[in-house]
């Protein structure tokens, strides 16, 4: 008799068990159409707040905002009424958390209604719109319109990419770079033109082992878009919404808005959910790559578990105060918009996320970017100063790579990155204090001595005498001795030559010909009538030849140039040198 009440007691526990796990999705009949939604309906939104446990959050439907996203694209307005989210509401990292009513999938959590929203109001992308990403054939990828090379080279900072301004009300995808300050990450994102995307720079963890791997990816579980793996981990984490076999949909909004995509996909674990009123977010660790994100669309990202992307490799050797540090190895995404960002972030982590660096230091980089379809690009540079200027220095070092990805001729496909870095904890910045010659009246064909005094930022002076031969034929014309840093020469030469490049190979050759900025150059120069044509200097041309090579002919980007370098000597400097001076001489 006493046992007749046992089923009644177990029944609530049975339904509670069902609520703790999101229903399996895939068949069309398991979907809840938005047309059947009514204010006051209750459902469950599934997400992970800590670890790997998928938890249900009580959710109330408030209504539908018609055409909120675009023509015919509505947004479901709801409210999280669960005690677990009473403090935070919807948090960044919940993007894609599936909402179910009566066990049927309604859509994906995708928006906070306001930045400081405190009552749980949020927006859901209808599952009907998300499924279009899965069902419709993907168009051919379209590259962003190239920026004219005349406008693309700015040594003061990289050119922001255009056309990526997305809605600001999306829930953010927490982008974590272990050991790198989120403010530095944000600066790199803005500089590379990704400010308008839902990606949000936050403190984050690294790699971990997620139990189940690809099988752990189920509705409500964390899903990571991985951009760099190995010793340096860069990834953005949201939530998986729908799975049918190996096909998945997530986020309920774009990540970058790239359209056709090829990003690695991984499971993840949530360390904790940070309850900030301003920017609540999930702090996550990311597991190994288990698939590929193939689509990055307005209503969702979509991909396939088991299909593995092809990645480029990196190897970074490090030396600090003459002592080798562990070599960093791993893989990263080759993408025209992401690759420069990833190299910036990786270098930022190398140079700031360690106890080996203090407030002031000197850093140097030397290495090659190898491509499958182009010659290798040489990346090099030296920076000396305080850590507040580190982001600017790194952006400048990586700028040739960004410029190469913005050229209009061919899309580079990265094969590998090989870098060597060296650092000290001393600042070494030098400027040209004064320059002179022993004899301002010198014979043509003779040698003059150039005296240079360099001033270090903190007081030291360095005096050098440099011999410079004056070739025959320099008499009867104005002659100047130019003392300039490699950086000053590159500003002059690249601004003149880059616009005249007519292929990616020509552009790489120009970028590889940069001067090191720890070297001082002494040159004898004169004025001359010349052109830059097809990225080559053509100095001292007769008027008839200049007319033949005018911009109206096939060399449409030929530019006027009135300088000829007759001789040059270089001088190594123990640090970064800046500046330029001219000394006029009279050649007899």
Coordinates of C-alpha atoms in Angstrom, one line a residue:
X1 CA 0.0 0.0 0.0
X2 CA 2.8 2.4 0.9
X3 CA 4.4 1.8 -2.5
X4 CA 1.4 3.2 -4.5
X5 CA 2.7 6.8 -3.8
X6 CA 6.2 6.1 -5.0
X7 CA 5.5 7.0 -8.7
X8 CA 3.9 10.2 -7.6
X9 CA 6.9 11.2 -5.6
X10 CA 9.3 10.3 -8.4
X11 CA 7.4 12.1 -11.2
X12 CA 8.5 15.6 -10.2
X13 CA 12.1 14.4 -9.9
X14 CA 11.8 12.9 -13.4
X15 CA 10.6 16.2 -14.9
X16 CA 13.3 18.0 -13.0
X17 CA 15.9 15.7 -14.6
X18 CA 14.6 16.5 -18.0
X19 CA 14.8 20.2 -17.3
X20 CA 18.4 19.9 -16.4
X21 CA 19.3 18.8 -19.9
X22 CA 18.5 20.6 -23.1
X23 CA 16.3 18.5 -25.4
X24 CA 18.1 17.0 -28.5
X25 CA 17.5 19.0 -31.6
X26 CA 17.5 18.3 -35.3
X27 CA 14.1 17.1 -36.6
X28 CA 11.9 20.0 -37.9
X29 CA 9.0 19.0 -35.7
X30 CA 11.0 19.9 -32.6
X31 CA 11.0 23.6 -33.4
X32 CA 8.6 26.2 -31.9
X33 CA 7.6 28.7 -34.5
X34 CA 7.8 32.4 -33.5
X35 CA 4.3 32.9 -34.8
X36 CA 2.9 30.8 -31.9
X37 CA 4.7 32.8 -29.2
X38 CA 2.5 34.8 -26.9
X39 CA 3.4 37.3 -24.0
X40 CA 3.6 35.5 -20.7
X41 CA 4.7 32.1 -22.0
X42 CA 7.4 30.5 -20.0
X43 CA 10.4 28.5 -21.2
X44 CA 13.9 27.4 -20.3
X45 CA 17.2 28.9 -21.6
X46 CA 20.1 26.4 -21.4
X47 CA 23.6 27.5 -20.8
X48 CA 26.7 26.7 -18.7
X49 CA 27.5 29.1 -15.8
X50 CA 30.5 27.1 -14.4
X51 CA 32.4 24.0 -15.5
X52 CA 30.5 21.9 -18.1
X53 CA 27.1 21.6 -16.4
X54 CA 24.3 22.8 -18.7
X55 CA 21.7 24.6 -16.5
X56 CA 18.2 25.7 -17.3
X57 CA 17.3 29.4 -16.7
X58 CA 13.6 30.3 -16.3
X59 CA 12.6 32.7 -19.1
X60 CA 9.4 34.6 -19.8
X61 CA 8.3 35.8 -23.3
X62 CA 7.5 39.5 -23.5
X63 CA 6.8 39.8 -27.2
X64 CA 8.3 40.1 -30.7
X65 CA 10.0 43.2 -32.0
X66 CA 9.1 43.2 -35.7
X67 CA 11.9 43.9 -38.3
X68 CA 14.3 44.6 -35.4
X69 CA 17.3 43.0 -37.1
X70 CA 16.3 43.8 -40.7
X71 CA 13.4 43.5 -43.1
X72 CA 11.6 40.3 -42.2
X73 CA 14.1 39.5 -39.4
X74 CA 12.3 39.8 -36.0
X75 CA 13.8 39.6 -32.5
X76 CA 12.1 37.7 -29.7
X77 CA 12.0 39.9 -26.6
X78 CA 12.1 37.9 -23.3
X79 CA 13.2 38.2 -19.7
X80 CA 15.4 36.0 -17.7
X81 CA 13.5 35.4 -14.5
X82 CA 15.8 32.9 -12.9
X83 CA 17.5 33.5 -9.5
X84 CA 20.8 32.3 -11.0
X85 CA 20.9 35.4 -13.3
X86 CA 19.2 37.9 -11.0
X87 CA 22.4 39.9 -10.6
X88 CA 23.8 39.7 -14.1
X89 CA 21.0 39.1 -16.6
X90 CA 22.3 37.9 -19.9
X91 CA 26.1 37.8 -19.8
X92 CA 28.7 38.0 -22.6
X93 CA 29.4 34.4 -23.6
X94 CA 25.8 33.3 -23.5
X95 CA 25.3 34.1 -27.2
X96 CA 23.6 31.1 -28.7
X97 CA 22.1 29.7 -25.5
X98 CA 19.0 27.9 -26.7
X99 CA 15.5 28.7 -25.5
X100 CA 12.9 25.9 -25.3
X101 CA 9.2 26.0 -24.7
X102 CA 7.4 22.7 -24.2
X103 CA 10.6 20.9 -25.2
X104 CA 10.7 22.7 -28.6
X105 CA 13.5 25.0 -29.7
X106 CA 12.4 28.6 -30.0
X107 CA 15.7 30.4 -30.7
X108 CA 19.1 31.6 -29.4
X109 CA 19.9 34.2 -26.8
X110 CA 21.8 36.9 -28.7
X111 CA 21.3 40.4 -27.2
X112 CA 21.2 42.5 -24.1
X113 CA 18.5 45.1 -24.5
X114 CA 20.7 47.7 -22.7
X115 CA 24.3 48.0 -21.5
X116 CA 23.4 48.3 -17.8
X117 CA 20.1 46.3 -18.1
X118 CA 19.4 44.9 -14.6
X119 CA 16.1 43.2 -14.9
X120 CA 17.0 40.4 -17.3
X121 CA 15.5 41.8 -20.5
X122 CA 17.2 40.2 -23.6
X123 CA 16.7 39.3 -27.2
X124 CA 16.5 35.9 -28.9
X125 CA 17.2 35.2 -32.6
X126 CA 14.3 32.9 -33.9
X127 CA 15.5 29.4 -34.9
X128 CA 13.8 29.9 -38.3
X129 CA 16.3 32.6 -39.2
X130 CA 19.3 30.6 -37.9
X131 CA 18.4 27.6 -39.9
X132 CA 18.7 29.6 -43.1
X133 CA 22.4 29.6 -42.5
X134 CA 22.3 25.8 -42.4
X135 CA 19.9 25.2 -45.2
X136 CA 20.7 27.8 -47.9
X137 CA 23.7 27.2 -50.2
X138 CA 26.6 29.4 -49.2
X139 CA 27.7 32.0 -51.8
X140 CA 31.2 32.3 -53.0
X141 CA 33.4 34.2 -50.6
X142 CA 33.8 37.9 -51.4
X143 CA 37.0 39.7 -50.4
X144 CA 36.6 43.2 -49.0
X145 CA 37.3 46.0 -51.5
X146 CA 41.0 46.8 -51.4
X147 CA 42.2 50.1 -50.1
X148 CA 44.2 52.1 -52.7
X149 CA 47.9 51.6 -52.0
X150 CA 48.3 55.4 -52.2
X151 CA 46.3 55.6 -49.0
X152 CA 47.2 52.4 -47.3
X153 CA 50.7 53.1 -45.9
X154 CA 50.6 55.1 -42.7
X155 CA 53.6 54.6 -40.5
X156 CA 51.8 56.3 -37.6
X157 CA 49.4 53.4 -37.4
X158 CA 47.7 50.7 -39.5
X159 CA 44.7 51.5 -41.6
X160 CA 41.4 50.3 -40.1
X161 CA 39.5 47.9 -42.4
X162 CA 36.1 49.1 -43.6
X163 CA 32.7 47.5 -43.9
X164 CA 32.7 45.6 -40.5
X165 CA 30.5 47.8 -38.4
X166 CA 28.0 45.5 -36.8
X167 CA 25.2 46.2 -34.3
X168 CA 26.4 47.3 -30.8
X169 CA 23.7 45.5 -28.9
X170 CA 24.9 41.9 -29.6
X171 CA 26.0 39.9 -26.6
X172 CA 29.8 39.9 -26.9
X173 CA 31.9 36.9 -27.7
X174 CA 34.6 37.0 -25.0
X175 CA 38.0 37.0 -26.8
X176 CA 40.7 35.8 -24.4
X177 CA 44.4 36.0 -24.9
X178 CA 46.1 34.5 -21.9
X179 CA 48.4 37.0 -20.1
X180 CA 47.5 40.0 -22.3
X181 CA 45.8 43.1 -20.8
X182 CA 42.2 43.4 -22.3
X183 CA 42.9 47.1 -23.0
X184 CA 45.8 46.2 -25.2
X185 CA 43.7 43.6 -27.0
X186 CA 41.0 46.2 -27.5
X187 CA 43.5 48.6 -29.0
X188 CA 44.7 45.9 -31.5
X189 CA 41.0 45.2 -32.4
X190 CA 40.3 48.8 -33.1
X191 CA 43.5 49.4 -35.0
X192 CA 42.8 46.4 -37.3
X193 CA 39.3 47.5 -38.0
X194 CA 37.3 45.0 -35.8
X195 CA 35.9 47.4 -33.3
X196 CA 32.3 47.0 -34.5
X197 CA 32.2 43.3 -34.2
X198 CA 30.7 41.4 -31.2
X199 CA 34.1 40.3 -30.1
X200 CA 34.8 41.6 -26.6
X201 CA 38.3 41.6 -25.0
X202 CA 38.3 40.0 -21.6
X203 CA 40.8 38.3 -19.3
X204 CA 40.8 34.6 -20.1
X205 CA 42.3 31.2 -19.6
X206 CA 44.2 28.9 -21.9
X207 CA 43.9 25.4 -23.2
X208 CA 42.5 22.5 -21.3
X209 CA 41.1 19.0 -21.9
X210 CA 37.4 19.0 -22.2
X211 CA 35.8 15.6 -21.5
X212 CA 34.0 14.2 -24.5
X213 CA 35.7 16.6 -27.0
X214 CA 33.3 16.9 -30.0
X215 CA 30.7 14.8 -28.3
X216 CA 30.5 17.4 -25.5
X217 CA 29.1 19.9 -28.0
X218 CA 25.4 19.8 -27.4
X219 CA 22.8 22.6 -27.1
X220 CA 23.7 24.8 -24.2
X221 CA 27.4 23.8 -24.1
X222 CA 30.2 26.4 -24.6
X223 CA 31.5 26.5 -28.2
X224 CA 34.8 28.3 -29.0
X225 CA 36.0 29.8 -32.3
X226 CA 39.7 29.2 -32.1
X227 CA 42.1 31.5 -33.9
X228 CA 45.5 30.5 -32.4
X229 CA 46.4 27.3 -30.6
X230 CA 49.4 25.8 -28.9
X231 CA 51.6 27.8 -26.5
X232 CA 49.6 30.9 -27.4
X233 CA 45.9 30.5 -27.3
X234 CA 43.5 33.0 -28.8
X235 CA 39.8 32.2 -29.0
X236 CA 36.3 33.6 -28.6
X237 CA 33.6 31.6 -26.8
X238 CA 29.8 31.6 -27.1
X239 CA 27.2 28.9 -26.8
X240 CA 25.9 26.1 -29.1
X241 CA 22.3 26.4 -30.1
X242 CA 21.4 23.5 -32.4
X243 CA 23.0 20.2 -33.5
X244 CA 21.9 17.7 -36.1
X245 CA 24.5 14.9 -36.4
X246 CA 27.7 16.7 -37.0
X247 CA 26.1 20.0 -38.2
X248 CA 25.9 22.8 -35.6
X249 CA 24.6 26.3 -35.3
X250 CA 25.6 28.8 -32.5
X251 CA 25.7 32.4 -31.3
X252 CA 22.5 33.7 -32.8
X253 CA 24.5 36.6 -34.4
X254 CA 27.7 37.0 -36.4
X255 CA 31.1 36.8 -34.9
X256 CA 33.0 38.9 -37.4
X257 CA 30.4 38.9 -40.2
X258 CA 32.9 37.3 -42.6
X259 CA 30.2 35.1 -44.4
X260 CA 32.1 32.1 -45.8
X261 CA 34.5 31.0 -43.0
X262 CA 37.1 28.5 -42.1
X263 CA 37.7 28.9 -38.4
X264 CA 38.7 26.0 -36.0
X265 CA 35.9 25.0 -33.6
X266 CA 36.4 23.6 -30.1
X267 CA 34.5 22.7 -27.0
X268 CA 35.2 24.8 -23.9
X269 CA 34.7 24.9 -20.1
X270 CA 33.5 27.9 -18.1
X271 CA 35.8 28.7 -15.2
X272 CA 33.2 31.1 -13.8
X273 CA 30.6 33.7 -14.7
X274 CA 31.9 37.1 -13.7
X275 CA 28.9 39.1 -12.3
X276 CA 29.8 42.7 -13.4
X277 CA 26.9 45.2 -13.9
X278 CA 28.8 46.8 -16.7
X279 CA 30.4 43.8 -18.5
X280 CA 29.3 40.4 -17.1
X281 CA 31.1 37.6 -19.0
X282 CA 32.1 34.0 -18.9
X283 CA 35.7 33.3 -18.2
X284 CA 36.6 30.2 -20.1
X285 CA 39.3 27.6 -21.0
X286 CA 39.3 26.1 -24.5
X287 CA 39.7 22.5 -25.5
X288 CA 41.3 20.9 -28.6
X289 CA 40.0 21.7 -32.1
X290 CA 37.2 19.3 -33.0
X291 CA 35.7 20.8 -36.1
X292 CA 35.3 23.9 -38.4
X293 CA 33.1 27.0 -38.4
X294 CA 32.1 27.2 -42.1
X295 CA 29.6 30.2 -42.0
X296 CA 29.7 33.5 -40.1
X297 CA 26.3 35.1 -41.0
X298 CA 23.9 37.6 -39.7
X299 CA 21.7 35.2 -37.7
X300 CA 24.2 32.6 -36.6
X301 CA 27.6 30.9 -37.1
X302 CA 27.4 27.4 -38.5
X303 CA 29.9 24.5 -38.8
X304 CA 30.6 20.9 -38.7
X305 CA 32.2 18.7 -36.1
X306 CA 34.9 16.4 -37.5
X307 CA 35.8 18.6 -40.5
X308 CA 39.2 20.0 -39.6
X309 CA 40.6 23.3 -41.0
X310 CA 44.0 23.7 -42.5
X311 CA 46.1 26.0 -40.3
X312 CA 49.4 27.7 -40.5
X313 CA 52.2 27.0 -38.0
X314 CA 54.2 29.3 -35.9
X315 CA 57.6 28.9 -34.2
X316 CA 58.9 31.8 -32.0
X317 CA 62.4 31.7 -30.5
X318 CA 63.0 34.0 -27.6
X319 CA 66.1 35.5 -26.0
X320 CA 66.1 37.7 -22.9
X321 CA 69.3 39.4 -21.6
X322 CA 71.2 36.8 -23.6
X323 CA 69.3 33.9 -22.0
X324 CA 67.1 31.7 -24.1
X325 CA 63.5 31.3 -23.1
X326 CA 61.3 28.3 -24.1
X327 CA 60.4 28.2 -27.8
X328 CA 56.7 28.8 -28.5
X329 CA 55.0 26.6 -31.1
X330 CA 51.5 26.1 -32.4
X331 CA 49.1 26.9 -35.2
X332 CA 47.0 29.8 -36.3
X333 CA 44.4 30.9 -38.9
X334 CA 45.4 32.2 -42.2
X335 CA 42.8 34.9 -43.0
X336 CA 43.1 38.3 -44.7
X337 CA 41.6 40.1 -41.8
X338 CA 42.5 38.0 -38.8
X339 CA 46.2 37.1 -39.5
X340 CA 47.6 40.5 -38.8
X341 CA 45.5 40.8 -35.7
X342 CA 46.8 37.4 -34.5
X343 CA 50.4 38.2 -35.1
X344 CA 49.9 41.5 -33.2
X345 CA 48.3 39.7 -30.3
X346 CA 50.9 37.0 -30.2
X347 CA 53.7 39.5 -30.1
X348 CA 51.9 41.5 -27.4
X349 CA 51.6 38.4 -25.3
X350 CA 55.3 37.5 -25.8
X351 CA 56.5 41.0 -24.8
X352 CA 54.2 41.7 -21.8
X353 CA 52.9 38.4 -20.3
X354 CA 56.1 37.5 -18.4
X355 CA 58.0 38.4 -15.3
X356 CA 61.1 38.9 -17.4
X357 CA 60.1 42.5 -18.5
X358 CA 60.0 45.7 -16.5
X359 CA 58.7 49.2 -17.1
X360 CA 61.4 50.0 -19.7
X361 CA 63.0 47.7 -22.1
X362 CA 64.3 47.2 -25.6
X363 CA 62.8 44.5 -27.9
X364 CA 63.8 43.3 -31.4
X365 CA 62.0 41.0 -33.8
X366 CA 63.4 39.3 -36.9
X367 CA 61.6 36.6 -38.9
X368 CA 59.8 35.4 -42.0
X369 CA 56.2 34.8 -42.9
X370 CA 56.1 32.0 -45.5
X371 CA 53.2 31.8 -47.9
X372 CA 51.9 28.9 -50.1
X373 CA 51.4 31.3 -53.1
X374 CA 53.9 34.2 -52.6
X375 CA 57.5 34.8 -51.7
X376 CA 58.3 35.1 -48.0
X377 CA 57.8 38.4 -46.2
X378 CA 60.5 39.7 -43.8
X379 CA 59.2 41.0 -40.5
X380 CA 61.7 42.9 -38.4
X381 CA 62.0 45.9 -36.1
X382 CA 63.3 47.1 -32.8
X383 CA 61.5 49.0 -30.1
X384 CA 62.9 50.8 -27.1
X385 CA 60.9 52.6 -24.5
X386 CA 58.2 52.1 -21.9
X387 CA 55.5 49.5 -21.9
X388 CA 52.8 52.1 -22.5
X389 CA 54.0 52.5 -26.1
X390 CA 54.4 48.8 -26.7
X391 CA 51.1 48.4 -28.7
X392 CA 52.1 51.2 -31.1
X393 CA 55.5 49.6 -31.7
X394 CA 54.0 46.1 -32.4
X395 CA 51.5 47.5 -34.8
X396 CA 54.3 49.2 -36.7
X397 CA 56.3 46.0 -36.8
X398 CA 53.4 44.0 -38.2
X399 CA 52.1 46.7 -40.5
X400 CA 53.9 45.3 -43.6
X401 CA 51.8 42.1 -43.2
X402 CA 48.6 44.0 -42.9
X403 CA 49.5 46.0 -46.0
X404 CA 50.2 42.8 -47.9
X405 CA 46.8 41.4 -47.0
X406 CA 45.1 44.6 -48.2
X407 CA 46.6 44.6 -51.7
X408 CA 44.2 43.8 -54.6
X409 CA 46.0 41.3 -56.7
X410 CA 46.1 38.0 -54.8
X411 CA 45.0 36.7 -51.4
X412 CA 48.0 35.5 -49.4
X413 CA 47.8 32.1 -47.9
X414 CA 50.1 31.8 -44.9
X415 CA 52.1 28.5 -44.5
X416 CA 54.2 29.4 -41.4
X417 CA 55.5 32.1 -39.2
X418 CA 59.1 32.0 -37.9
X419 CA 60.2 34.7 -35.5
X420 CA 63.2 35.4 -33.3
X421 CA 62.8 37.9 -30.5
X422 CA 65.4 39.4 -28.2
X423 CA 64.9 41.7 -25.2
X424 CA 66.7 43.6 -22.5
X425 CA 65.5 45.6 -19.5
X426 CA 67.2 48.7 -20.6
X427 CA 65.9 51.5 -22.8
X428 CA 68.1 52.6 -25.7
X429 CA 66.7 55.5 -27.7
X430 CA 69.1 57.7 -29.7
X431 CA 68.5 61.0 -31.6
X432 CA 70.8 62.9 -33.9
X433 CA 72.0 65.9 -31.8
X434 CA 74.2 67.4 -34.5
X435 CA 76.1 66.6 -37.7
X436 CA 79.0 68.3 -39.5
X437 CA 81.7 67.6 -42.1
X438 CA 85.5 68.3 -41.8
X439 CA 85.7 70.3 -45.0
X440 CA 82.5 71.8 -46.4
X441 CA 84.4 72.5 -49.7
X442 CA 85.5 69.1 -50.9
X443 CA 86.8 67.9 -54.2
X444 CA 84.8 65.6 -56.5
X445 CA 86.1 62.1 -56.4
X446 CA 87.5 62.6 -52.9
X447 CA 86.5 61.4 -49.4
X448 CA 85.0 63.5 -46.7
X449 CA 84.6 62.8 -43.0
X450 CA 81.1 63.2 -41.5
X451 CA 81.0 63.8 -37.8
X452 CA 77.8 62.7 -36.0
X453 CA 76.8 63.2 -32.3
X454 CA 74.0 61.0 -31.1
X455 CA 72.1 61.8 -27.9
X456 CA 70.5 59.1 -25.9
X457 CA 67.2 59.8 -24.2
X458 CA 68.7 59.7 -20.7
X459 CA 71.8 61.6 -21.2
X460 CA 74.6 59.5 -22.8
X461 CA 76.3 60.8 -26.0
X462 CA 77.9 58.9 -28.8
X463 CA 80.3 60.5 -31.3
X464 CA 81.2 58.8 -34.6
X465 CA 83.2 59.8 -37.7
X466 CA 82.1 58.2 -40.9
X467 CA 84.1 58.4 -44.2
X468 CA 82.0 59.1 -47.3
X469 CA 83.4 59.0 -50.9
X470 CA 82.2 61.7 -53.3
X471 CA 82.0 60.2 -56.8
X472 CA 83.3 62.0 -59.9
X473 CA 80.8 64.3 -61.6
X474 CA 79.3 65.9 -58.5
X475 CA 80.7 69.4 -59.1
X476 CA 78.7 72.3 -60.4
X477 CA 75.5 71.2 -58.6
X478 CA 74.0 71.5 -55.1
X479 CA 75.2 68.6 -52.9
X480 CA 73.9 67.6 -49.5
X481 CA 75.0 65.1 -46.9
X482 CA 72.0 63.4 -45.4
X483 CA 72.3 61.7 -42.0
X484 CA 69.2 59.8 -41.4
X485 CA 67.7 56.8 -39.5
X486 CA 66.5 53.8 -41.3
X487 CA 63.0 54.7 -40.2
X488 CA 63.2 58.2 -41.8
X489 CA 64.5 56.7 -45.1
X490 CA 61.7 54.2 -45.2
X491 CA 59.1 56.9 -44.7
X492 CA 60.5 58.7 -47.6
X493 CA 61.0 55.7 -49.9
X494 CA 58.0 53.6 -49.2
X495 CA 55.5 56.5 -49.5
X496 CA 57.0 57.1 -52.9
X497 CA 57.4 53.5 -54.1
X498 CA 54.4 51.6 -52.7
X499 CA 51.7 53.2 -54.8
X500 CA 53.6 52.3 -58.0
X501 CA 53.8 48.5 -57.2
X502 CA 51.8 46.5 -59.7
X503 CA 51.8 43.0 -58.1
X504 CA 51.9 41.3 -54.8
X505 CA 55.4 40.1 -55.5
X506 CA 56.6 43.7 -56.2
X507 CA 55.0 44.8 -53.0
X508 CA 56.8 42.1 -51.0
X509 CA 60.1 43.0 -52.5
X510 CA 59.6 46.6 -51.5
X511 CA 58.6 45.7 -47.9
X512 CA 61.5 43.3 -47.6
X513 CA 63.9 46.2 -48.6
X514 CA 63.2 48.2 -45.5
X515 CA 66.0 49.7 -43.4
X516 CA 66.6 48.5 -39.9
X517 CA 65.9 51.2 -37.3
X518 CA 69.0 50.5 -35.3
X519 CA 71.2 51.8 -38.1
X520 CA 72.2 55.3 -39.1
X521 CA 72.8 56.1 -42.8
X522 CA 75.0 58.8 -44.3
X523 CA 74.3 59.7 -47.9
X524 CA 75.6 62.1 -50.6
X525 CA 72.5 63.3 -52.5
X526 CA 71.7 65.8 -55.2
X527 CA 68.5 67.0 -56.9
X528 CA 67.7 65.3 -60.2
X529 CA 64.8 64.8 -62.5
X530 CA 63.5 61.2 -62.2
X531 CA 60.5 58.9 -61.8
X532 CA 59.4 56.0 -59.7
X533 CA 57.9 53.5 -62.2
X534 CA 56.7 49.9 -61.4
X535 CA 58.2 50.3 -57.9
X536 CA 61.7 51.1 -59.3
X537 CA 63.7 54.3 -59.0
X538 CA 64.6 55.9 -62.3
X539 CA 66.7 58.9 -61.4
X540 CA 68.3 61.6 -63.6
X541 CA 66.1 61.1 -66.6
X542 CA 66.3 63.3 -69.7
X543 CA 63.1 65.3 -70.3
X544 CA 62.2 63.2 -73.4
X545 CA 62.4 60.0 -71.4
X546 CA 60.4 61.4 -68.5
X547 CA 57.6 62.4 -71.0
X548 CA 57.6 58.8 -72.3
X549 CA 57.2 57.4 -68.8
X550 CA 54.6 59.9 -67.8
X551 CA 51.5 58.7 -65.9
X552 CA 49.4 58.8 -69.1
X553 CA 51.2 55.7 -70.4
X554 CA 51.2 52.1 -69.1
X555 CA 53.2 53.2 -66.0
X556 CA 50.0 54.9 -64.8
X557 CA 51.3 55.2 -61.2
X558 CA 54.7 56.8 -62.0
X559 CA 55.4 59.6 -59.6
X560 CA 57.7 62.6 -59.9
X561 CA 60.9 62.3 -57.9
X562 CA 63.8 64.7 -57.7
X563 CA 66.5 63.0 -55.6
X564 CA 69.6 61.0 -56.5
X565 CA 71.8 59.1 -53.9
X566 CA 75.4 59.0 -55.1
X567 CA 77.0 57.2 -52.2
X568 CA 76.0 55.8 -48.8
X569 CA 77.6 54.5 -45.6
X570 CA 75.8 52.9 -42.7
X571 CA 76.6 53.0 -38.9
X572 CA 75.2 50.5 -36.4
X573 CA 73.7 52.1 -33.2
X574 CA 73.3 50.3 -29.9
X575 CA 69.5 50.8 -29.8
X576 CA 66.8 52.6 -31.8
X577 CA 67.9 55.7 -33.7
X578 CA 65.5 58.5 -34.9
X579 CA 65.8 61.7 -36.8
X580 CA 67.4 63.2 -39.9
X581 CA 69.7 66.1 -40.7
X582 CA 71.1 67.7 -43.8
X583 CA 74.6 69.3 -44.2
X584 CA 75.2 71.3 -47.4
X585 CA 78.6 71.1 -49.0
X586 CA 80.3 72.8 -52.0
X587 CA 82.0 70.2 -54.3
X588 CA 84.8 71.6 -56.4

